[in-house]
CSV table of C-alpha atoms and ligand atoms in Angstrom, one decimal:
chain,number,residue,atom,x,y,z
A,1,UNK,CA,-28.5,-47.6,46.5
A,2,UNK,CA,-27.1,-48.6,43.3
A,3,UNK,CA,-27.1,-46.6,40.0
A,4,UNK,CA,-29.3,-48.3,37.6
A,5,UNK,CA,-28.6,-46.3,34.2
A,6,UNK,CA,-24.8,-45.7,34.0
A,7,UNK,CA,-23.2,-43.8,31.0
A,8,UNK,CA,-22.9,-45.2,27.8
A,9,UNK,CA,-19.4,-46.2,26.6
A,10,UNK,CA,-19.3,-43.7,23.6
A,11,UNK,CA,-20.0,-40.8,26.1
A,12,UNK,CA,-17.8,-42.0,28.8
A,13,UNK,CA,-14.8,-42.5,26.1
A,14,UNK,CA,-15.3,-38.8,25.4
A,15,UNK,CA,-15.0,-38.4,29.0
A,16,UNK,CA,-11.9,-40.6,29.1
A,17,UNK,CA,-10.2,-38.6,25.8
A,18,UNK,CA,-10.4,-35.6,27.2
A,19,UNK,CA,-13.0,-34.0,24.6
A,20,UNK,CA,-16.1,-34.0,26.4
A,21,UNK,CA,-16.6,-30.0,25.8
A,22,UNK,CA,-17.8,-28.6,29.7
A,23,UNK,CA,-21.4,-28.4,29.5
A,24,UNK,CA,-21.7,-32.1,29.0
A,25,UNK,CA,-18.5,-32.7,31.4
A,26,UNK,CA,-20.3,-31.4,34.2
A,27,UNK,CA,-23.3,-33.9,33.7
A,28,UNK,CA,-21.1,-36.8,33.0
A,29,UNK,CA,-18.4,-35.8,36.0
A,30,UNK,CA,-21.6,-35.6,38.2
A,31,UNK,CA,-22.6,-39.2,37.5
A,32,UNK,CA,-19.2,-40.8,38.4
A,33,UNK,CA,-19.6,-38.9,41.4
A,34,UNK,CA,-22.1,-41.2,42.4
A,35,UNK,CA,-21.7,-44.4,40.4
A,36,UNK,CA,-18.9,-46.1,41.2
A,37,UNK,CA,-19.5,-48.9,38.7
A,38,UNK,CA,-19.1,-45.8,36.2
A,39,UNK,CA,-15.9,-45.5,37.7
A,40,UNK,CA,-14.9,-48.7,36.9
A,41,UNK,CA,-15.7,-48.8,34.0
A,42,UNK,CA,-13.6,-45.5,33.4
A,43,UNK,CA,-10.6,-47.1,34.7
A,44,UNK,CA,-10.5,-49.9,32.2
A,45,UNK,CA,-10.5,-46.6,29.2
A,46,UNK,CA,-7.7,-45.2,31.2
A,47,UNK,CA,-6.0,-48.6,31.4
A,48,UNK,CA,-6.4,-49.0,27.7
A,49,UNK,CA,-5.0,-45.4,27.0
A,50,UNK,CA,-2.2,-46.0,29.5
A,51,UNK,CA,-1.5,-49.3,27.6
A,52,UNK,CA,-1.8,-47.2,24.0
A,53,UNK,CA,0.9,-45.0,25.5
A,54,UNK,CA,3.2,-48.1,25.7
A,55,UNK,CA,3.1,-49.2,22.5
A,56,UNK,CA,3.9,-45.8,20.8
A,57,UNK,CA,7.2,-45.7,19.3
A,58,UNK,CA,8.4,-42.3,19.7
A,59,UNK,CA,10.6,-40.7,16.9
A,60,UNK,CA,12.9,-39.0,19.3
A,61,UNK,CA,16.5,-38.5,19.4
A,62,UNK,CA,19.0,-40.0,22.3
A,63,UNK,CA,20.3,-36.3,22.1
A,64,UNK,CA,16.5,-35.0,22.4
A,65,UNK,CA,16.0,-37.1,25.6
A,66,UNK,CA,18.9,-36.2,27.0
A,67,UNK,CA,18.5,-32.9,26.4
A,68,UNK,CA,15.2,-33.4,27.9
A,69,UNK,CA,16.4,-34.8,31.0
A,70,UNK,CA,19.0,-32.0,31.7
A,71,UNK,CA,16.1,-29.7,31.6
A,72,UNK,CA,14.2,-31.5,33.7
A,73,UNK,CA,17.3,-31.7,36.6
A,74,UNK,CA,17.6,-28.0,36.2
A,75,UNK,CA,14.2,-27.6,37.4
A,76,UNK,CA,13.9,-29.7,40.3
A,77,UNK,CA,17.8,-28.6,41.3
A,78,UNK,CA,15.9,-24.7,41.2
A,79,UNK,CA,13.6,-26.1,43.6
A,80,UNK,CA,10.2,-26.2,41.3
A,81,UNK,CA,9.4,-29.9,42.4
A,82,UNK,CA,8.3,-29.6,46.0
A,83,UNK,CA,6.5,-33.1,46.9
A,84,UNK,CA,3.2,-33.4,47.3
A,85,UNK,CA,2.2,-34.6,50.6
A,86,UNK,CA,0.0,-38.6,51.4
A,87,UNK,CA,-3.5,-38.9,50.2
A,88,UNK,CA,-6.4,-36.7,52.0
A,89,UNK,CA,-8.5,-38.8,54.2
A,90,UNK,CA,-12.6,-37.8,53.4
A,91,UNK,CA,-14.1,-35.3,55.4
A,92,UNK,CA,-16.6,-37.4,57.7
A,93,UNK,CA,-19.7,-35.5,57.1
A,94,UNK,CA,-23.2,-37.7,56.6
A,95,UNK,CA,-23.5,-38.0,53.1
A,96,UNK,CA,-26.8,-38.5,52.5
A,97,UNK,CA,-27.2,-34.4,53.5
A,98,UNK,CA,-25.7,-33.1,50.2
A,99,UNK,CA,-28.1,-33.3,47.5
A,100,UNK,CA,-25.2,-32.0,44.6
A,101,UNK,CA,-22.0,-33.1,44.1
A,102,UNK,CA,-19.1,-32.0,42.8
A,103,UNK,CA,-18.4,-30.7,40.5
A,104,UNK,CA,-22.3,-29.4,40.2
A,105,UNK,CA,-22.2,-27.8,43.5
A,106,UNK,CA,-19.5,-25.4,42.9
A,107,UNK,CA,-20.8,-24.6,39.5
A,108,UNK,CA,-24.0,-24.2,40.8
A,109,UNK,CA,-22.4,-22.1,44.1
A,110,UNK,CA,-24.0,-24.1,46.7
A,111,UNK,CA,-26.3,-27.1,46.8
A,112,UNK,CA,-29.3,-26.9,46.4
A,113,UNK,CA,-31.2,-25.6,50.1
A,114,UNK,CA,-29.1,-22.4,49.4
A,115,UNK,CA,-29.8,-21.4,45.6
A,116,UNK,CA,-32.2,-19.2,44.1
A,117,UNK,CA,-34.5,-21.1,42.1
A,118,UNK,CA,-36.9,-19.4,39.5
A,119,UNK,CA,-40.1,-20.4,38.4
A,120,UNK,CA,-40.9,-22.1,35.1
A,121,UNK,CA,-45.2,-22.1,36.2
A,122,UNK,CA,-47.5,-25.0,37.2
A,123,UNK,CA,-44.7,-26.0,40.1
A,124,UNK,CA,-41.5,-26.5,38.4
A,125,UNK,CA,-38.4,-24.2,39.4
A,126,UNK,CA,-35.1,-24.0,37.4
A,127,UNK,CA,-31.7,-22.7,37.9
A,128,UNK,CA,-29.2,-22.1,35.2
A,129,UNK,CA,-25.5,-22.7,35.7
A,130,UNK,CA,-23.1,-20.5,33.8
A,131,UNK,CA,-20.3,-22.1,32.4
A,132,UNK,CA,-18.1,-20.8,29.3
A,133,UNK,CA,-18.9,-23.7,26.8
A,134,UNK,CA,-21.5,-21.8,24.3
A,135,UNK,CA,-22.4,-25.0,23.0
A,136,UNK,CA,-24.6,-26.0,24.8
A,137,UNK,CA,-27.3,-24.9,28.3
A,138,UNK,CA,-27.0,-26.4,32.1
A,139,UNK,CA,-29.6,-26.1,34.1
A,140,UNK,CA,-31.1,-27.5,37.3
A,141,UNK,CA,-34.3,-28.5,37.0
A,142,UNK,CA,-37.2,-29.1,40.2
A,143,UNK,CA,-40.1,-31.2,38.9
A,144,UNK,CA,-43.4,-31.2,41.3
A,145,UNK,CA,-44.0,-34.9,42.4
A,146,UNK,CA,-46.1,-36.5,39.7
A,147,UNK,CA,-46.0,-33.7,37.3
A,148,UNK,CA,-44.1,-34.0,34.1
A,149,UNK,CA,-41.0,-32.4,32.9
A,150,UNK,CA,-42.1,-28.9,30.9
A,151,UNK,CA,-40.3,-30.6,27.8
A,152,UNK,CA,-40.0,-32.3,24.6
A,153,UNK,CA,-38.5,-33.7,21.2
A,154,UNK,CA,-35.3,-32.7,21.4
A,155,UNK,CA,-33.1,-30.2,18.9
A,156,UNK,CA,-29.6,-32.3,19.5
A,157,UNK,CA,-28.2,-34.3,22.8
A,158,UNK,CA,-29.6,-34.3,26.1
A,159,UNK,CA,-28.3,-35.8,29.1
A,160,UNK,CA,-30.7,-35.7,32.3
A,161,UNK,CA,-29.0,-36.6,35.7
A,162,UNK,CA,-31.2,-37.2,38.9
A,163,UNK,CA,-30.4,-35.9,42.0
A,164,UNK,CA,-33.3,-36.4,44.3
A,165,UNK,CA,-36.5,-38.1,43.7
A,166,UNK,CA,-36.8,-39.7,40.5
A,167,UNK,CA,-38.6,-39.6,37.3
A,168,UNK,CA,-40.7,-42.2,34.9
A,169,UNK,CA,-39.9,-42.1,31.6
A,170,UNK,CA,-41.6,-44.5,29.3
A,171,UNK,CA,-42.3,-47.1,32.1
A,172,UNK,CA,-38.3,-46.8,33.2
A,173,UNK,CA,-37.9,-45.1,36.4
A,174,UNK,CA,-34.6,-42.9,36.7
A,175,UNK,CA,-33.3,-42.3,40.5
A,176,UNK,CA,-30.3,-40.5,42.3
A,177,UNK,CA,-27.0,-41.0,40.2
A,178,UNK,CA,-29.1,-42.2,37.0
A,179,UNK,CA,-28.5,-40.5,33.7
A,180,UNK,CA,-30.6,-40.3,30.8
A,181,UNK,CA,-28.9,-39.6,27.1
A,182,UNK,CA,-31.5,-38.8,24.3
A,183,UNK,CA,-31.2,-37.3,21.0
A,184,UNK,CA,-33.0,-35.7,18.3
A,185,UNK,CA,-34.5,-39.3,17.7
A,186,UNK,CA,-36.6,-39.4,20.5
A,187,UNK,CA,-39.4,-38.1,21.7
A,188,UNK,CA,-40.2,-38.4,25.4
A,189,UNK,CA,-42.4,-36.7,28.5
A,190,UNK,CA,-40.6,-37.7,31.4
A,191,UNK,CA,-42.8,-37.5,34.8
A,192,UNK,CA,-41.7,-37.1,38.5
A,193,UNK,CA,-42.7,-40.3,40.3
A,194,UNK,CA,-45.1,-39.0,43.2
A,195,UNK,CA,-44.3,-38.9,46.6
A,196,UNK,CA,-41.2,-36.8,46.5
A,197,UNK,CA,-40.1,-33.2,43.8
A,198,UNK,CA,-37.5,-34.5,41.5
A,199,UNK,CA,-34.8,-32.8,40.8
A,200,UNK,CA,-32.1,-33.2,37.6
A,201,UNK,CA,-29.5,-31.6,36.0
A,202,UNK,CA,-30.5,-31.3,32.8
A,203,UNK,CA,-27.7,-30.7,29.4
A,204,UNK,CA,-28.9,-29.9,26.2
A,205,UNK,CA,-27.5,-28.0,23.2
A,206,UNK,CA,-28.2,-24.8,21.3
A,207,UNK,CA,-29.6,-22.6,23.8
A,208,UNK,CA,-32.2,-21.9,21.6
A,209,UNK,CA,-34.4,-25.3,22.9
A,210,UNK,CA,-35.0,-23.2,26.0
A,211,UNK,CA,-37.1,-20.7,24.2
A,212,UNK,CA,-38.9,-23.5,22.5
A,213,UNK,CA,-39.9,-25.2,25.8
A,214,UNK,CA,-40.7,-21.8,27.6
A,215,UNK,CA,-43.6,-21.5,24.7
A,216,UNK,CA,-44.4,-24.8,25.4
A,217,UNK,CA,-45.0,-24.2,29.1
A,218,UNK,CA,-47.3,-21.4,28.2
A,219,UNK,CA,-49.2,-23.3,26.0
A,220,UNK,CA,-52.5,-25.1,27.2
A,221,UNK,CA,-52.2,-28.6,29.5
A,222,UNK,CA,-50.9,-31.4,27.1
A,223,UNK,CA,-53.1,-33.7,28.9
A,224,UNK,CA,-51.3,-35.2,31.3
B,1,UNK,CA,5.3,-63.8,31.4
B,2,UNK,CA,6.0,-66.6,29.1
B,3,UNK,CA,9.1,-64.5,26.4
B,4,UNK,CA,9.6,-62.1,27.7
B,5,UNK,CA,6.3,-59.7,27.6
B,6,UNK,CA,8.5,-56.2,27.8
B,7,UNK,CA,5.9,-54.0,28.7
B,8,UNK,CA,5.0,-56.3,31.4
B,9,UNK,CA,8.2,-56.5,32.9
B,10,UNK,CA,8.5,-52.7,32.4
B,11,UNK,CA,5.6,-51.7,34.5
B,12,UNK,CA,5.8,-54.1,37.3
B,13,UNK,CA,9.4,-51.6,37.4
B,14,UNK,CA,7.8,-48.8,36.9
B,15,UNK,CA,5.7,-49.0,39.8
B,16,UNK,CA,8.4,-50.5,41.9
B,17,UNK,CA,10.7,-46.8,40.7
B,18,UNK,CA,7.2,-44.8,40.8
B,19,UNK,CA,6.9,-45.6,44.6
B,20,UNK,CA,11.2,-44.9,45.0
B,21,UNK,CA,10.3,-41.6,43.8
B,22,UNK,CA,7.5,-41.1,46.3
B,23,UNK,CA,9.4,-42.4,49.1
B,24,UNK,CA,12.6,-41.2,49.1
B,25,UNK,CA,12.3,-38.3,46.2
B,26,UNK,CA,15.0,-40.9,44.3
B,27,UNK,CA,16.5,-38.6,41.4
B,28,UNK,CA,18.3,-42.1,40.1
B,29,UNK,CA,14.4,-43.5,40.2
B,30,UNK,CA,12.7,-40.7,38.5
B,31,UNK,CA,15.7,-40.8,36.1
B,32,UNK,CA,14.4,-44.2,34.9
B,33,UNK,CA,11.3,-43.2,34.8
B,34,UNK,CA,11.2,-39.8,32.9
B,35,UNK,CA,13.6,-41.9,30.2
B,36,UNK,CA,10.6,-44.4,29.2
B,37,UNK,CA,8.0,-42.1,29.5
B,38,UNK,CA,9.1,-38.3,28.6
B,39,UNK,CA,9.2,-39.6,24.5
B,40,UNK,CA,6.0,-41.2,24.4
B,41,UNK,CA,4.7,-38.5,26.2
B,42,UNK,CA,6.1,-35.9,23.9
B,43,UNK,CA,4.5,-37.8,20.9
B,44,UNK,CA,1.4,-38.2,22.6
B,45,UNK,CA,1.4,-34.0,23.3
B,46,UNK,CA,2.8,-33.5,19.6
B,47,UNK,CA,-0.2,-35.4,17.8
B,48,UNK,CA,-3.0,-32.9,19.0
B,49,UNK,CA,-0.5,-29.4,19.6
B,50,UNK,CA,1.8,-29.6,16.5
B,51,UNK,CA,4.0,-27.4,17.9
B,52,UNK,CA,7.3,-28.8,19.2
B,53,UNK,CA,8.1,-26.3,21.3
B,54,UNK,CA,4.5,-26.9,23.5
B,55,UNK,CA,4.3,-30.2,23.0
B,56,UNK,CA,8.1,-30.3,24.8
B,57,UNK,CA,6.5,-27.8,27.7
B,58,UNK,CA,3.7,-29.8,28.3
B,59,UNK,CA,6.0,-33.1,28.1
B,60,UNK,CA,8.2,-31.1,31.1
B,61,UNK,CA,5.2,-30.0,32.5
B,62,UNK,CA,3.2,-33.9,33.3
B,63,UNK,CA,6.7,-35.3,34.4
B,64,UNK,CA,7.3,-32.2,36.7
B,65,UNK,CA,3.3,-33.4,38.4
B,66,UNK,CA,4.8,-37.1,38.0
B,67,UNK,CA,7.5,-36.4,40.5
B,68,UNK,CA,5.4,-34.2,42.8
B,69,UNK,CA,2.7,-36.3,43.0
B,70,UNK,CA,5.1,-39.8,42.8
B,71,UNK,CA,3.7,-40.4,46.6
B,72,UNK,CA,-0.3,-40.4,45.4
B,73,UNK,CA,0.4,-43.5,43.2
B,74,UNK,CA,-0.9,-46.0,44.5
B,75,UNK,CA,1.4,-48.8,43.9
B,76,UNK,CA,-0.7,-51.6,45.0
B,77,UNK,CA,-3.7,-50.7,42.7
B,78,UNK,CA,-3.0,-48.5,40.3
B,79,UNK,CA,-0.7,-49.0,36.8
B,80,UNK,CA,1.9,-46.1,36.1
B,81,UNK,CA,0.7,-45.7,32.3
B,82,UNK,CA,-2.7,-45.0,32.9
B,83,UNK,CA,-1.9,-42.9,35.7
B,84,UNK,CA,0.9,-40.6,33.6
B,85,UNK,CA,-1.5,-41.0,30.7
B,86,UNK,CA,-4.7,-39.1,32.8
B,87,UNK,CA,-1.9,-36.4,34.2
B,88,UNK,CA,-0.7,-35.5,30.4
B,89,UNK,CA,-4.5,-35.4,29.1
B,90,UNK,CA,-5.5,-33.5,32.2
B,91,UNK,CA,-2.5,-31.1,31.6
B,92,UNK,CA,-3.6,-31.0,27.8
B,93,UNK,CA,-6.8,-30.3,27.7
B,94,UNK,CA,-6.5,-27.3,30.9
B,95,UNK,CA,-4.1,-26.0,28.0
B,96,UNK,CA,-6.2,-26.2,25.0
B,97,UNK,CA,-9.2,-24.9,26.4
B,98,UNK,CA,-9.4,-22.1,29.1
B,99,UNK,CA,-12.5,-23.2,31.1
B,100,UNK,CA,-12.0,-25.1,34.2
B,101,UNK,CA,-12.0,-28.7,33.8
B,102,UNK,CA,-15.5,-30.3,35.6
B,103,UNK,CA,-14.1,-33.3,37.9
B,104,UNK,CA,-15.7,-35.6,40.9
B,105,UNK,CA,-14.1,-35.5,44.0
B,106,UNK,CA,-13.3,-38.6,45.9
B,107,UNK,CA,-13.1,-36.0,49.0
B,108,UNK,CA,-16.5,-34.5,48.4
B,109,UNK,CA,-19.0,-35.8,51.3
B,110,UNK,CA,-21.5,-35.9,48.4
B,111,UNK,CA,-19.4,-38.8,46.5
B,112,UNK,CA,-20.4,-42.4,46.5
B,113,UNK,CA,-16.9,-44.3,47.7
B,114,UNK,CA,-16.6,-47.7,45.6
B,115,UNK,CA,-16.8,-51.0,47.7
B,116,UNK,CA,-14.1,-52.4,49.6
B,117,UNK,CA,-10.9,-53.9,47.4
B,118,UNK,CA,-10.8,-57.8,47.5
B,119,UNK,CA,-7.2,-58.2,49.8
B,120,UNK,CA,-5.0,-59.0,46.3
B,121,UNK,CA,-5.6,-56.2,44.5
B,122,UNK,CA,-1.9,-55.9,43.5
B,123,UNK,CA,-1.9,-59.3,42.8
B,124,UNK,CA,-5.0,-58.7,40.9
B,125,UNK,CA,-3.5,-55.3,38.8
B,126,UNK,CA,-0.7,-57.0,37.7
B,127,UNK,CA,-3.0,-59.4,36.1
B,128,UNK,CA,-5.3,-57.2,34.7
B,129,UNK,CA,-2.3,-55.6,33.2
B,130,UNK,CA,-1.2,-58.7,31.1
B,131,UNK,CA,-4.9,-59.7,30.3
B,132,UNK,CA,-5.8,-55.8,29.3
B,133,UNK,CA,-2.7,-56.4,26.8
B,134,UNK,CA,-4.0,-59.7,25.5
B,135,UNK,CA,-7.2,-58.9,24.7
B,136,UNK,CA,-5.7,-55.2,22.7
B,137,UNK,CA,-3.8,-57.3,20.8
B,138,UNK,CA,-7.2,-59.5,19.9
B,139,UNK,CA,-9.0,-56.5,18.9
B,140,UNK,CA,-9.9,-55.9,15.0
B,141,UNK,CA,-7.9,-52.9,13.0
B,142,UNK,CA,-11.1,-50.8,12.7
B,143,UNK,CA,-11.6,-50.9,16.3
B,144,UNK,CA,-8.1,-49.9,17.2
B,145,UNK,CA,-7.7,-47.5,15.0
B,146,UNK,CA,-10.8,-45.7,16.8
B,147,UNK,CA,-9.2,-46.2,20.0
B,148,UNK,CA,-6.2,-44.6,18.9
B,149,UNK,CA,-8.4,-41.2,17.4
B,150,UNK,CA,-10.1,-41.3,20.2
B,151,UNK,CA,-7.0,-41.3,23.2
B,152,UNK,CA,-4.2,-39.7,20.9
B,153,UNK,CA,-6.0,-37.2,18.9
B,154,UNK,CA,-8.0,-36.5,21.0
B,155,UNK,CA,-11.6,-36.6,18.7
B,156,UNK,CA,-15.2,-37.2,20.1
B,157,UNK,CA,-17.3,-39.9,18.9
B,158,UNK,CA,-18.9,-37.5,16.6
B,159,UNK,CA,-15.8,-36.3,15.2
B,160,UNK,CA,-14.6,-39.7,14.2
B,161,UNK,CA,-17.6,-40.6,12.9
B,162,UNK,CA,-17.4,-37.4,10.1
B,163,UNK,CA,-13.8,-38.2,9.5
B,164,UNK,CA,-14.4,-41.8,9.0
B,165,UNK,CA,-16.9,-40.9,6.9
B,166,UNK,CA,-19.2,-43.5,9.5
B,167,UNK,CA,-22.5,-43.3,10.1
B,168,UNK,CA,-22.3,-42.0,13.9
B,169,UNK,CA,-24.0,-46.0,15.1
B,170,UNK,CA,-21.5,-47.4,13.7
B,171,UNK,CA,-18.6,-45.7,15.2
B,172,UNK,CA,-21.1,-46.2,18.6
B,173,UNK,CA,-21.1,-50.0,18.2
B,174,UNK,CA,-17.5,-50.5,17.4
B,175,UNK,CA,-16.6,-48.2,20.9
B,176,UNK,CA,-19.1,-50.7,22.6
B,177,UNK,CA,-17.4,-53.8,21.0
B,178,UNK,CA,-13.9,-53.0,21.9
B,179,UNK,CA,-14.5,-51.7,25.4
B,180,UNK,CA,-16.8,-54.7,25.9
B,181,UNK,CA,-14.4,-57.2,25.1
B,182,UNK,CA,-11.8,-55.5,26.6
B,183,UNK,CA,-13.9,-55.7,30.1
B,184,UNK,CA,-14.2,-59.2,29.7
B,185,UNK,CA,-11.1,-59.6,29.3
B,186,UNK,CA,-10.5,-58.6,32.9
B,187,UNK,CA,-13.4,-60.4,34.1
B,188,UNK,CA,-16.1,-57.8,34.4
B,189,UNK,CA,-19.4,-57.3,32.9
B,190,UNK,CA,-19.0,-56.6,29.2
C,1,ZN,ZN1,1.0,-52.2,30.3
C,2,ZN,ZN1,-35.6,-34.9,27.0
């Protein structure tokens, strides 16, 4: 299995920065979860910031640094700086079992056998994950096989991460690990390929698009 | 390296002191260590809190986890700078903002393990090192300049784009340029 549609740099730099805000985190920490060419590919922006680090010329004193230092010996001579141990070894458990990972799964409180899904009509369930980022709305989403996603145009961003099944979007399929980004730009009807219910994480802003795709929902078949 | 690359030289040390500290728990090691880092990583803290007196807490605070965690390093594969640099932004960011912070876990059953390392991969760290280096130095100002926003002051892609005064593609294309070139650099697919 390897991840066909990986982050885009400008996202995973936000990642890297440190200002992804946690709604999107969640989606984007999710994918490197299972793409380790993601991974990668976040290395090299850590590598670069590492190497940024380097070149800085600090303004600082030789007193500040000592100062600094004698600070620091105070500490570990009060005992604060108890070593950390060797590296974990993995748990050996089949992999293939756990449909979410972390971090999803313990935002979500379980994967996703265990959780109570609501549902949205015409076959699709959803489940939304609190988080404290008002900005924007997590939710897992289950798809029927060969039904489309109750969506869209989009208000803002939206990222869409599969985690079983997959999805056809415009003659692109999107499987386990994938990730979709769209914005207010495009205009899409995603469908679960049939065969198998799809399920996705799915990251919008404004909580307000939910509204607008619930009336959607309720509104006659679009035809498809 | 050819005259005397001092950053080179510096981390190939680093690494070498890094792994004294995990060892042994080498004060006279972590000594070293905490001299070349603790002032970059003050100014580092200082750009996005503005507050000395934080910005020298959360200094203390990422070379207090460099010394507890000196043992995790992995010496053969990783680099010391980008390791302290992802400890400080960790420790920055749980700071600014007080909801958890959403990470993978390479222990999670659920998480897909990267392939087996090639048998050099010190060899080939050390490498990447000099080439990464390289390449930064090859990069235009205006992509630079974003990388700097982006790692030190800590801005999204959108944000730079307003305070460029960009149009949001642009500042998309120039993040896809440098990083592009930069992973060629070290041999992988732009
Ligand atoms: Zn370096
Ligand atoms: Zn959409």
């Amino acid at each position: 299995m390897s991840v066909r549609h990986q982050v885009s740099d400008e996202l995973l730099l936000d990642y890297a920065s440190g200002s992804l805000s946690e709604g999107w985190r969640i989606a984007v920490a999710s994918h490197l979860a299972l793409c380790p060419q993601s991974r990668r590919r976040l290395a090299v922006m850590e590598l670069t910031a590492g190497a940024l680090i380097e070149e800085e010329q600090p303004e600082s004193s030789t007193a500040d640094d000592d100062d600094a230092w004698s600070a620091m010996r105070t500490r570990l001579a009060a005992g604060g700086g108890a070593l950390s141990g060797g590296v974990d070894t993995p748990r050996p458990v089949s992999r293939d079992a756990i449909v979410l990972p972390e971090p999803l799964r313990s935002y979500a409180g379980g994967d996703v056998g265990s959780l109570k899904w609501r549902p949205l009509g015409r076959g699709a369930y959803h489940i939304l994950i609190p988080t404290a980022d008002k900005s924007t709305s997590v939710r897992l989403l289950r798809i029927p096989a060969g039904k489309p996603v109750p969506e869209h145009g989009h208000g803002g961003r939206e990222l869409t991460l599969v985690l079983s099944g997959s999805f056809n979007d415009g003659g692109e399929v999107f499987a386990r690990g994938d990730l979709e980004e769209a914005d207010e730009t495009l205009e899409h009807q995603p469908v679960a390929t049939p065969g198998e219910d799809c399920i996705c994480l799915a990251v919008t802003d404004a909580p307000l698009k939910f509204r607008s795709w619930l009336v959607r929902l309720v509104q006659p078949v679009l035809g498809i | 390296m050819e005259d005397g690359d001092r950053s080179e030289t510096e981390e190939g040390d680093m690494a070498r002191l890094l792994a004294a500290v995990g060892r042994d728990a080498s004060m006279e090691a972590f000594e070293v260590v905490f001299r070349n880092y603790a002032p970059r990583i003050r100014s580092y803290m200082m750009r996005l809190v503005r507050d000395p007196q934080m910005a020298e807490e959360l200094m203390q605070e990422t070379m207090m986890t460099v010394w507890r965690k000196a043992a995790l390093f992995d010496a053969e594969k990783g680099n010391v700078s980008a390791w302290i640099f992802t400890i400080a932004r960790n420790l920055r960011t749980d700071s600014f903002r007080r909801t958890r912070r959403a990470d993978f876990d390479p222990n999670d059953p659920a998480f897909v393990p990267d392939p087996e390392q090639p048998a050099d991969a010190a060899f080939e760290a050390r490498e990447a090192e000099a080439r990464l280096h390289e390449a930064m130095k090859g990069l235009p100002a205006e992509q630079r300049d974003l990388l700097h926003l982006a790692f030190f002051e800590e801005v999204s892609h959108s944000e730079i784009a307003s305070r460029l005064a960009l149009p949001l593609g642009t500042v998309k294309s120039r993040i896809r340029l440098a990083f592009g070139k930069l992973r060629s650099a070290l041999g992988e697919r732009p």
